[in-house]
Amino acid sequence: MTSRWWAPARVNLIGEHIDYCGGRVLPMPIQFGTTVTASRHDGRRIVATSRNQSAAVEFAIGTRPSLPAGHWGWYVVGAVAVLQSIVDVDGLQFDVEGDIPASGLSSSASLSTALLAAGADALGVELSGLDLALAAQRIEHDHVGVACGLMDQAVIASGVRGAAYLFDCRTLSGRSIALPADMPSIWVIDSGKPRALVNSAYNNRRRETTAAAAALGCAKDRLADASVDEVDRLPGVLRKRARHVIGEQRRVADALAAIDGHDWIRFGALLIDSHRSLRDDFEVSCEELDCLVELLVASPGCLGARMTGAGFGGAVVALMENGANPVSLDGYRAVSGRIARAFEVRSFGGVQRRHG
Ligand code: GLA
């Protein structure tokens, strides 16, 4: 049996670096993504090809291929291991194709989710949205070495067309937030800066927030429960990290109220505040992202902008009045020597079967 599934990438509108602290986050699935075709065979082998990568990945079931760290084949290894924990896998062929144009849009969660959805379907296994998200997160934790939260996998597994996805990382429950027709356009601007050392820096931030939660007596992964006043008790760096988490948690609530009230100026201002906090307190931005945000915010029709995703390179999300374009990109080239590329993004919904 052959199964073909598409999983989107995502842009996080607001709620950054709080999914592993029990916060609420507001990502949106976008029109770019990964398509995986999976077919079952009984050769006791796994074969994966990708139109975006030259070499195929191949290994016998029960063995591990020798691949360098960071190789896309680890997602295949992880997906097979997760599927094997649910059902006997006799042999699978995966064909992968992606069109995600920038980093910082969670291409890895898109790939993991598409591999799992197609693989499970080919093997006759049904997974709920949450199970699929948790399975995709296990690939990152156990096979890629990134201690990520569940935001990306949750929106990719359960997002709905035309909507953002409010995911509560404390209860692991989510709901769609329909984006009103009068909402300004959402743009992603790729900084062209590869995300250097992002995995180790990410895991380090996770350790710091865990330490801050422990120092304040919060439960593990629940720093978002702390209050602003308590944060002052923390020493230097931990105080800054916690201040970001608590402020960002509040900004998500304010952003929901802004969407509800169609208050786009307020929504844009919250994006700008979020960026400032990620830059100064959480320290996950970089010169390129700061420069892009500054240029965008000064450009006509831009209501707000901020880095999106893990940071240290990658992309910026901007709220632009309808009909306006991010015009300041030439200025970015002059300052950074890099070429930025802008894409208007829309939500086509979460993971879905593709026919043909
Ligand atoms: C990455 C992780 C997510 C989340 C973001 C930052 O995308 O995969 O779990 O922590 O960074 O908000």
mmCIF file of C-alpha atoms and ligand atoms in Angstrom:
data_model
loop_
_atom_site.group_PDB
_atom_site.id
_atom_site.type_symbol
_atom_site.label_atom_id
_atom_site.label_comp_id
_atom_site.label_asym_id
_atom_site.label_seq_id
_atom_site.Cartn_x
_atom_site.Cartn_y
_atom_site.Cartn_z
ATOM 1 C CA MET A 1 0.000 0.000 0.000
ATOM 2 C CA THR A 2 1.269 3.479 -0.884
ATOM 3 C CA SER A 3 0.392 6.526 1.201
ATOM 4 C CA ARG A 4 1.157 10.131 0.387
ATOM 5 C CA TRP A 5 1.014 12.785 3.117
ATOM 6 C CA TRP A 6 1.860 16.455 3.247
ATOM 7 C CA ALA A 7 2.852 18.257 6.461
ATOM 8 C CA PRO A 8 3.180 22.041 6.570
ATOM 9 C CA ALA A 9 5.972 24.131 8.007
ATOM 10 C CA ARG A 10 4.899 26.675 10.618
ATOM 11 C CA VAL A 11 5.468 30.265 11.566
ATOM 12 C CA ASN A 12 5.119 31.127 15.220
ATOM 13 C CA LEU A 13 3.107 34.345 15.543
ATOM 14 C CA ILE A 14 3.832 34.815 19.242
ATOM 15 C CA GLY A 15 4.750 32.762 22.322
ATOM 16 C CA GLU A 16 8.436 32.091 21.691
ATOM 17 C CA HIS A 17 10.588 29.833 23.831
ATOM 18 C CA ILE A 18 7.770 29.184 26.277
ATOM 19 C CA ASP A 19 6.448 25.851 25.000
ATOM 20 C CA TYR A 20 8.938 23.979 27.194
ATOM 21 C CA CYS A 21 7.945 26.174 30.154
ATOM 22 C CA GLY A 22 4.237 25.268 30.216
ATOM 23 C CA GLY A 23 3.161 28.414 28.364
ATOM 24 C CA ARG A 24 0.553 28.994 25.655
ATOM 25 C CA VAL A 25 1.817 29.541 22.110
ATOM 26 C CA LEU A 26 0.215 30.809 18.903
ATOM 27 C CA PRO A 27 1.826 29.295 15.788
ATOM 28 C CA MET A 28 0.233 29.024 12.362
ATOM 29 C CA PRO A 29 0.733 26.316 9.714
ATOM 30 C CA ILE A 30 1.868 27.750 6.375
ATOM 31 C CA GLN A 31 1.525 26.807 2.722
ATOM 32 C CA PHE A 32 5.070 25.402 2.398
ATOM 33 C CA GLY A 33 5.861 21.922 3.639
ATOM 34 C CA THR A 34 7.075 18.379 3.115
ATOM 35 C CA THR A 35 5.414 15.588 1.156
ATOM 36 C CA VAL A 36 6.285 11.978 1.943
ATOM 37 C CA THR A 37 5.167 8.946 -0.015
ATOM 38 C CA ALA A 38 5.542 5.710 1.941
ATOM 39 C CA SER A 39 5.130 2.195 0.632
ATOM 40 C CA ARG A 40 5.383 -1.047 2.465
ATOM 41 C CA HIS A 41 7.437 -4.043 1.355
ATOM 42 C CA ASP A 42 8.720 -7.164 3.062
ATOM 43 C CA GLY A 43 12.434 -6.834 2.371
ATOM 44 C CA ARG A 44 13.306 -6.030 6.063
ATOM 45 C CA ARG A 45 14.953 -2.834 4.781
ATOM 46 C CA ILE A 46 14.274 0.867 5.001
ATOM 47 C CA VAL A 47 15.051 2.961 1.940
ATOM 48 C CA ALA A 48 14.497 6.722 1.845
ATOM 49 C CA THR A 49 15.125 9.058 -1.050
ATOM 50 C CA SER A 50 14.744 12.818 -1.132
ATOM 51 C CA ARG A 51 14.365 15.108 -4.125
ATOM 52 C CA ASN A 52 16.154 17.749 -2.057
ATOM 53 C CA GLN A 53 19.180 15.607 -1.124
ATOM 54 C CA SER A 54 21.497 13.660 -3.390
ATOM 55 C CA ALA A 55 22.148 10.408 -1.521
ATOM 56 C CA ALA A 56 19.494 7.906 -0.454
ATOM 57 C CA VAL A 57 19.402 6.547 3.098
ATOM 58 C CA GLU A 58 19.253 2.778 3.380
ATOM 59 C CA PHE A 59 19.531 0.356 6.291
ATOM 60 C CA ALA A 60 18.364 -3.076 7.386
ATOM 61 C CA ILE A 61 15.669 -3.167 10.051
ATOM 62 C CA GLY A 62 17.261 -3.635 13.456
ATOM 63 C CA THR A 63 20.485 -1.828 12.453
ATOM 64 C CA ARG A 64 21.505 1.829 12.509
ATOM 65 C CA PRO A 65 23.039 3.467 9.453
ATOM 66 C CA SER A 66 26.289 5.366 9.925
ATOM 67 C CA LEU A 67 25.305 8.938 9.208
ATOM 68 C CA PRO A 68 26.884 12.188 10.353
ATOM 69 C CA ALA A 69 25.124 14.175 13.109
ATOM 70 C CA GLY A 70 22.458 16.443 11.686
ATOM 71 C CA HIS A 71 21.898 14.268 8.595
ATOM 72 C CA TRP A 72 18.238 14.150 7.445
ATOM 73 C CA GLY A 73 18.440 10.342 7.591
ATOM 74 C CA TRP A 74 18.223 10.529 11.403
ATOM 75 C CA TYR A 75 14.616 11.645 11.024
ATOM 76 C CA VAL A 76 13.975 8.486 9.012
ATOM 77 C CA VAL A 77 15.725 6.343 11.626
ATOM 78 C CA GLY A 78 13.670 8.042 14.345
ATOM 79 C CA ALA A 79 10.378 7.681 12.480
ATOM 80 C CA VAL A 80 10.995 3.974 11.914
ATOM 81 C CA ALA A 81 11.934 3.444 15.578
ATOM 82 C CA VAL A 82 8.759 5.204 16.725
ATOM 83 C CA LEU A 83 6.606 3.207 14.291
ATOM 84 C CA GLN A 84 8.274 -0.027 15.415
ATOM 85 C CA SER A 85 7.299 0.744 18.998
ATOM 86 C CA ILE A 86 3.660 0.618 17.840
ATOM 87 C CA VAL A 87 3.586 -2.067 15.148
ATOM 88 C CA ASP A 88 5.876 -4.567 13.424
ATOM 89 C CA VAL A 89 7.597 -2.879 10.495
ATOM 90 C CA ASP A 90 8.483 -5.352 7.745
ATOM 91 C CA GLY A 91 10.050 -2.836 5.377
ATOM 92 C CA LEU A 92 9.318 0.676 4.130
ATOM 93 C CA GLN A 93 10.290 2.898 1.242
ATOM 94 C CA PHE A 94 9.993 6.664 1.808
ATOM 95 C CA ASP A 95 10.182 9.320 -0.900
ATOM 96 C CA VAL A 96 10.532 12.844 0.433
ATOM 97 C CA GLU A 97 10.047 16.193 -1.241
ATOM 98 C CA GLY A 98 9.979 19.615 0.401
ATOM 99 C CA ASP A 99 9.546 23.256 -0.622
ATOM 100 C CA ILE A 100 10.184 25.131 2.639
ATOM 101 C CA PRO A 101 12.001 28.276 1.546
ATOM 102 C CA ALA A 102 13.668 29.435 4.777
ATOM 103 C CA SER A 103 15.124 28.141 8.014
ATOM 104 C CA GLY A 104 13.334 28.879 11.298
ATOM 105 C CA LEU A 105 10.041 27.500 9.958
ATOM 106 C CA SER A 106 10.434 24.068 11.527
ATOM 107 C CA SER A 107 11.286 22.046 8.470
ATOM 108 C CA SER A 108 12.399 19.288 10.849
ATOM 109 C CA ALA A 109 8.984 18.931 12.512
ATOM 110 C CA SER A 110 7.381 19.096 9.067
ATOM 111 C CA LEU A 111 9.618 16.237 7.866
ATOM 112 C CA SER A 112 9.120 14.157 11.036
ATOM 113 C CA THR A 113 5.361 14.536 10.954
ATOM 114 C CA ALA A 114 5.082 13.735 7.242
ATOM 115 C CA LEU A 115 7.293 10.625 7.649
ATOM 116 C CA LEU A 116 5.208 9.397 10.566
ATOM 117 C CA ALA A 117 1.840 10.161 8.981
ATOM 118 C CA ALA A 118 2.737 8.443 5.707
ATOM 119 C CA GLY A 119 4.538 5.540 7.412
ATOM 120 C CA ALA A 120 1.706 4.908 9.899
ATOM 121 C CA ASP A 121 -0.876 5.034 7.130
ATOM 122 C CA ALA A 122 1.106 2.600 4.958
ATOM 123 C CA LEU A 123 1.287 0.234 7.951
ATOM 124 C CA GLY A 124 -2.422 0.601 8.708
ATOM 125 C CA VAL A 125 -1.895 2.443 12.020
ATOM 126 C CA GLU A 126 -4.085 5.389 13.056
ATOM 127 C CA LEU A 127 -2.607 8.138 15.213
ATOM 128 C CA SER A 128 -4.541 11.026 16.776
ATOM 129 C CA GLY A 129 -3.223 14.564 16.278
ATOM 130 C CA LEU A 130 -1.661 14.642 19.754
ATOM 131 C CA ASP A 131 -0.134 11.163 19.400
ATOM 132 C CA LEU A 132 1.361 12.156 16.082
ATOM 133 C CA ALA A 133 2.808 15.332 17.604
ATOM 134 C CA LEU A 134 4.277 13.452 20.580
ATOM 135 C CA ALA A 135 5.745 10.815 18.261
ATOM 136 C CA ALA A 136 7.375 13.511 16.111
ATOM 137 C CA GLN A 137 8.796 15.141 19.250
ATOM 138 C CA ARG A 138 10.307 11.780 20.282
ATOM 139 C CA ILE A 139 12.246 11.728 17.014
ATOM 140 C CA GLU A 140 13.877 15.050 17.962
ATOM 141 C CA HIS A 141 14.532 14.044 21.573
ATOM 142 C CA ASP A 142 15.769 10.491 21.031
ATOM 143 C CA HIS A 143 17.388 10.568 17.589
ATOM 144 C CA VAL A 144 18.342 14.155 16.734
ATOM 145 C CA GLY A 145 19.356 15.419 20.172
ATOM 146 C CA VAL A 146 17.194 18.531 20.395
ATOM 147 C CA ALA A 147 15.193 18.834 23.619
ATOM 148 C CA CYS A 148 12.438 20.758 21.831
ATOM 149 C CA GLY A 149 8.984 21.573 23.153
ATOM 150 C CA LEU A 150 5.799 20.428 21.433
ATOM 151 C CA MET A 151 4.687 23.628 19.706
ATOM 152 C CA ASP A 152 5.857 22.846 16.173
ATOM 153 C CA GLN A 153 4.640 19.270 16.100
ATOM 154 C CA ALA A 154 1.275 20.249 17.639
ATOM 155 C CA VAL A 155 0.428 22.923 15.069
ATOM 156 C CA ILE A 156 1.678 20.776 12.199
ATOM 157 C CA ALA A 157 -0.397 17.793 13.358
ATOM 158 C CA SER A 158 -3.566 19.670 14.318
ATOM 159 C CA GLY A 159 -3.622 23.083 12.589
ATOM 160 C CA VAL A 160 -6.701 24.068 10.593
ATOM 161 C CA ARG A 161 -6.950 26.019 7.324
ATOM 162 C CA GLY A 162 -7.347 29.778 7.706
ATOM 163 C CA ALA A 163 -6.475 29.675 11.394
ATOM 164 C CA ALA A 164 -3.634 29.926 13.870
ATOM 165 C CA TYR A 165 -3.393 27.267 16.587
ATOM 166 C CA LEU A 166 -3.428 28.168 20.251
ATOM 167 C CA PHE A 167 -1.623 25.356 22.030
ATOM 168 C CA ASP A 168 -1.530 25.111 25.796
ATOM 169 C CA CYS A 169 1.708 23.337 26.638
ATOM 170 C CA ARG A 170 0.592 22.676 30.202
ATOM 171 C CA THR A 171 -2.558 20.721 29.340
ATOM 172 C CA LEU A 172 -1.368 19.643 25.850
ATOM 173 C CA SER A 173 -4.647 20.843 24.407
ATOM 174 C CA GLY A 174 -5.143 23.220 21.525
ATOM 175 C CA ARG A 175 -7.801 25.104 19.624
ATOM 176 C CA SER A 176 -7.926 26.928 16.330
ATOM 177 C CA ILE A 177 -8.026 30.699 16.353
ATOM 178 C CA ALA A 178 -9.686 31.841 13.128
ATOM 179 C CA LEU A 179 -7.795 34.757 11.626
ATOM 180 C CA PRO A 180 -10.321 37.503 10.785
ATOM 181 C CA ALA A 181 -10.674 38.586 7.146
ATOM 182 C CA ASP A 182 -9.538 42.121 8.022
ATOM 183 C CA MET A 183 -6.309 40.895 9.604
ATOM 184 C CA PRO A 184 -3.230 42.429 7.939
ATOM 185 C CA SER A 185 -1.003 40.030 5.968
ATOM 186 C CA ILE A 186 1.565 37.850 7.626
ATOM 187 C CA TRP A 187 4.986 37.745 5.994
ATOM 188 C CA VAL A 188 8.022 35.621 6.661
ATOM 189 C CA ILE A 189 11.388 37.172 5.879
ATOM 190 C CA ASP A 190 14.327 34.784 5.630
ATOM 191 C CA SER A 191 17.469 36.435 6.989
ATOM 192 C CA GLY A 192 19.741 34.212 4.886
ATOM 193 C CA LYS A 193 21.749 33.558 8.048
ATOM 194 C CA PRO A 194 22.083 29.830 8.738
ATOM 195 C CA ARG A 195 21.193 28.918 12.295
ATOM 196 C CA ALA A 196 24.616 28.296 13.799
ATOM 197 C CA LEU A 197 24.967 26.139 16.931
ATOM 198 C CA VAL A 198 21.255 26.340 17.426
ATOM 199 C CA ASN A 199 20.884 22.894 18.980
ATOM 200 C CA SER A 200 23.400 23.406 21.746
ATOM 201 C CA ALA A 201 22.205 26.953 22.472
ATOM 202 C CA TYR A 202 18.600 25.733 22.501
ATOM 203 C CA ASN A 203 19.336 22.911 24.937
ATOM 204 C CA ASN A 204 21.227 25.402 27.063
ATOM 205 C CA ARG A 205 18.211 27.749 27.271
ATOM 206 C CA ARG A 206 16.125 24.786 28.246
ATOM 207 C CA ARG A 207 18.537 23.988 31.082
ATOM 208 C CA GLU A 208 18.440 27.596 32.265
ATOM 209 C CA THR A 209 14.649 27.749 32.369
ATOM 210 C CA THR A 210 14.594 24.410 34.209
ATOM 211 C CA ALA A 211 17.029 25.838 36.773
ATOM 212 C CA ALA A 212 14.946 29.017 37.142
ATOM 213 C CA ALA A 213 11.765 26.946 37.657
ATOM 214 C CA ALA A 214 13.507 24.826 40.313
ATOM 215 C CA ALA A 215 14.854 27.925 42.102
ATOM 216 C CA LEU A 216 11.336 29.392 42.258
ATOM 217 C CA GLY A 217 9.754 26.129 43.380
ATOM 218 C CA CYS A 218 7.727 25.715 40.162
ATOM 219 C CA ALA A 219 7.121 22.223 38.820
ATOM 220 C CA LYS A 220 9.522 20.993 36.127
ATOM 221 C CA ASP A 221 8.850 22.640 32.738
ATOM 222 C CA ARG A 222 6.414 25.068 34.391
ATOM 223 C CA LEU A 223 8.365 28.310 34.657
ATOM 224 C CA ALA A 224 5.404 30.093 33.046
ATOM 225 C CA ASP A 225 3.576 29.588 36.380
ATOM 226 C CA ALA A 226 5.891 32.016 38.201
ATOM 227 C CA SER A 227 4.848 35.613 38.858
ATOM 228 C CA VAL A 228 6.733 38.736 37.817
ATOM 229 C CA ASP A 229 7.495 39.631 41.460
ATOM 230 C CA GLU A 230 9.077 36.258 42.182
ATOM 231 C CA VAL A 231 11.478 36.631 39.283
ATOM 232 C CA ASP A 232 13.435 39.351 41.097
ATOM 233 C CA ARG A 233 14.661 36.721 43.545
ATOM 234 C CA LEU A 234 16.629 34.969 40.809
ATOM 235 C CA PRO A 235 20.312 35.633 40.100
ATOM 236 C CA GLY A 236 21.391 37.515 36.904
ATOM 237 C CA VAL A 237 21.000 35.346 33.831
ATOM 238 C CA LEU A 238 18.180 33.230 35.247
ATOM 239 C CA ARG A 239 16.268 36.410 36.111
ATOM 240 C CA LYS A 240 16.490 37.576 32.503
ATOM 241 C CA ARG A 241 15.390 34.222 31.116
ATOM 242 C CA ALA A 242 12.424 34.026 33.502
ATOM 243 C CA ARG A 243 11.431 37.639 32.804
ATOM 244 C CA HIS A 244 11.160 36.746 29.122
ATOM 245 C CA VAL A 245 9.071 33.634 29.772
ATOM 246 C CA ILE A 246 6.592 35.416 32.025
ATOM 247 C CA GLY A 247 6.353 38.489 29.800
ATOM 248 C CA GLU A 248 5.896 36.373 26.671
ATOM 249 C CA GLN A 249 3.156 34.377 28.359
ATOM 250 C CA ARG A 250 1.315 37.641 29.060
ATOM 251 C CA ARG A 251 1.873 38.865 25.483
ATOM 252 C CA VAL A 252 0.173 35.737 24.116
ATOM 253 C CA ALA A 253 -2.932 36.534 26.194
ATOM 254 C CA ASP A 254 -2.781 40.153 24.994
ATOM 255 C CA ALA A 255 -2.372 39.016 21.370
ATOM 256 C CA LEU A 256 -5.485 36.850 21.638
ATOM 257 C CA ALA A 257 -7.414 39.857 22.954
ATOM 258 C CA ALA A 258 -6.017 41.966 20.093
ATOM 259 C CA ILE A 259 -7.174 39.400 17.492
ATOM 260 C CA ASP A 260 -10.570 39.268 19.158
ATOM 261 C CA GLY A 261 -10.825 43.066 19.081
ATOM 262 C CA HIS A 262 -9.340 43.370 15.554
ATOM 263 C CA ASP A 263 -6.727 45.657 17.121
ATOM 264 C CA TRP A 264 -3.869 45.189 14.669
ATOM 265 C CA ILE A 265 -1.812 48.089 15.946
ATOM 266 C CA ARG A 266 -1.766 46.415 19.343
ATOM 267 C CA PHE A 267 -0.941 43.023 17.811
ATOM 268 C CA GLY A 268 1.984 44.583 15.926
ATOM 269 C CA ALA A 269 3.254 46.309 19.081
ATOM 270 C CA LEU A 270 3.230 42.961 20.885
ATOM 271 C CA LEU A 271 5.406 41.444 18.145
ATOM 272 C CA ILE A 272 7.906 44.255 18.616
ATOM 273 C CA ASP A 273 7.913 43.791 22.418
ATOM 274 C CA SER A 274 8.385 40.052 21.963
ATOM 275 C CA HIS A 275 11.424 40.616 19.770
ATOM 276 C CA ARG A 276 12.962 43.019 22.266
ATOM 277 C CA SER A 277 12.557 40.478 25.038
ATOM 278 C CA LEU A 278 14.006 37.632 22.945
ATOM 279 C CA ARG A 279 16.933 39.871 22.047
ATOM 280 C CA ASP A 280 17.719 41.377 25.448
ATOM 281 C CA ASP A 281 16.477 38.895 28.043
ATOM 282 C CA PHE A 282 16.395 35.513 26.349
ATOM 283 C CA GLU A 283 19.386 36.359 24.108
ATOM 284 C CA VAL A 284 18.454 34.136 21.178
ATOM 285 C CA SER A 285 18.476 36.782 18.438
ATOM 286 C CA CYS A 286 21.464 37.847 16.327
ATOM 287 C CA GLU A 287 22.611 40.954 14.442
ATOM 288 C CA GLU A 288 20.901 39.909 11.224
ATOM 289 C CA LEU A 289 17.513 39.293 12.831
ATOM 290 C CA ASP A 290 17.743 42.536 14.836
ATOM 291 C CA CYS A 291 18.659 44.478 11.711
ATOM 292 C CA LEU A 292 15.754 43.006 9.725
ATOM 293 C CA VAL A 293 13.256 43.727 12.494
ATOM 294 C CA GLU A 294 14.493 47.308 12.816
ATOM 295 C CA LEU A 295 14.292 47.949 9.068
ATOM 296 C CA LEU A 296 10.882 46.345 8.775
ATOM 297 C CA VAL A 297 9.397 48.216 11.706
ATOM 298 C CA ALA A 298 10.571 51.501 10.152
ATOM 299 C CA SER A 299 9.071 50.635 6.761
ATOM 300 C CA PRO A 300 5.643 51.900 5.631
ATOM 301 C CA GLY A 301 2.761 49.504 6.239
ATOM 302 C CA CYS A 302 4.607 47.344 8.763
ATOM 303 C CA LEU A 303 2.691 47.084 12.041
ATOM 304 C CA GLY A 304 5.258 44.924 13.819
ATOM 305 C CA ALA A 305 7.918 42.264 13.372
ATOM 306 C CA ARG A 306 9.954 39.832 15.419
ATOM 307 C CA MET A 307 12.232 36.834 15.066
ATOM 308 C CA THR A 308 10.290 33.580 14.875
ATOM 309 C CA GLY A 309 11.333 30.074 15.941
ATOM 310 C CA ALA A 310 14.401 29.093 17.906
ATOM 311 C CA GLY A 311 16.513 32.078 16.763
ATOM 312 C CA PHE A 312 20.274 32.496 16.168
ATOM 313 C CA GLY A 313 19.477 33.062 12.479
ATOM 314 C CA GLY A 314 16.494 31.880 10.475
ATOM 315 C CA ALA A 315 13.473 34.054 9.864
ATOM 316 C CA VAL A 316 11.430 37.045 10.976
ATOM 317 C CA VAL A 317 7.628 37.255 10.988
ATOM 318 C CA ALA A 318 6.054 40.612 10.111
ATOM 319 C CA LEU A 319 2.528 41.967 10.165
ATOM 320 C CA MET A 320 2.030 44.111 7.067
ATOM 321 C CA GLU A 321 -0.960 46.200 6.090
ATOM 322 C CA ASN A 322 -2.705 44.530 3.160
ATOM 323 C CA GLY A 323 -1.117 45.635 -0.091
ATOM 324 C CA ALA A 324 2.162 46.692 1.579
ATOM 325 C CA ASN A 325 5.410 44.832 0.886
ATOM 326 C CA PRO A 326 8.476 44.497 3.074
ATOM 327 C CA VAL A 327 10.340 47.195 1.145
ATOM 328 C CA SER A 328 13.444 47.626 3.238
ATOM 329 C CA LEU A 329 15.263 44.488 2.132
ATOM 330 C CA ASP A 330 17.877 46.313 0.045
ATOM 331 C CA GLY A 331 18.889 48.168 3.190
ATOM 332 C CA TYR A 332 19.393 44.810 4.860
ATOM 333 C CA ARG A 333 21.796 43.698 2.156
ATOM 334 C CA ALA A 334 23.842 46.861 2.562
ATOM 335 C CA VAL A 335 24.153 46.335 6.322
ATOM 336 C CA SER A 336 24.519 42.554 6.573
ATOM 337 C CA GLY A 337 25.928 41.521 3.192
ATOM 338 C CA ARG A 338 23.201 38.891 3.021
ATOM 339 C CA ILE A 339 20.152 38.596 0.840
ATOM 340 C CA ALA A 340 16.794 38.453 2.589
ATOM 341 C CA ARG A 341 13.767 36.949 0.886
ATOM 342 C CA ALA A 342 10.173 37.689 1.819
ATOM 343 C CA PHE A 343 7.097 35.441 1.470
ATOM 344 C CA GLU A 344 3.528 36.180 2.327
ATOM 345 C CA VAL A 345 2.197 33.183 4.237
ATOM 346 C CA ARG A 346 -1.263 31.665 4.541
ATOM 347 C CA SER A 347 -2.639 28.755 6.505
ATOM 348 C CA PHE A 348 -3.681 25.684 4.514
ATOM 349 C CA GLY A 349 -4.114 23.622 7.658
ATOM 350 C CA GLY A 350 -2.129 20.826 9.273
ATOM 351 C CA VAL A 351 -0.935 17.422 8.053
ATOM 352 C CA GLN A 352 -3.128 15.991 5.316
ATOM 353 C CA ARG A 353 -3.329 13.112 2.880
ATOM 354 C CA ARG A 354 -2.440 13.914 -0.722
ATOM 355 C CA HIS A 355 -3.913 11.965 -3.580
ATOM 356 C CA GLY A 356 -2.082 11.089 -6.780
HETATM 357 C C1 GLA B 1 11.960 25.484 18.164
HETATM 358 C C2 GLA B 1 11.414 24.321 18.979
HETATM 359 C C3 GLA B 1 10.052 24.669 19.606
HETATM 360 C C4 GLA B 1 10.083 26.007 20.335
HETATM 361 C C5 GLA B 1 10.753 27.084 19.461
HETATM 362 C C6 GLA B 1 10.958 28.371 20.220
HETATM 363 O O1 GLA B 1 11.160 25.701 17.050
HETATM 364 O O2 GLA B 1 11.273 23.179 18.182
HETATM 365 O O3 GLA B 1 9.635 23.630 20.455
HETATM 366 O O4 GLA B 1 10.696 25.885 21.580
HETATM 367 O O5 GLA B 1 12.006 26.668 18.953
HETATM 368 O O6 GLA B 1 9.737 28.930 20.572
#
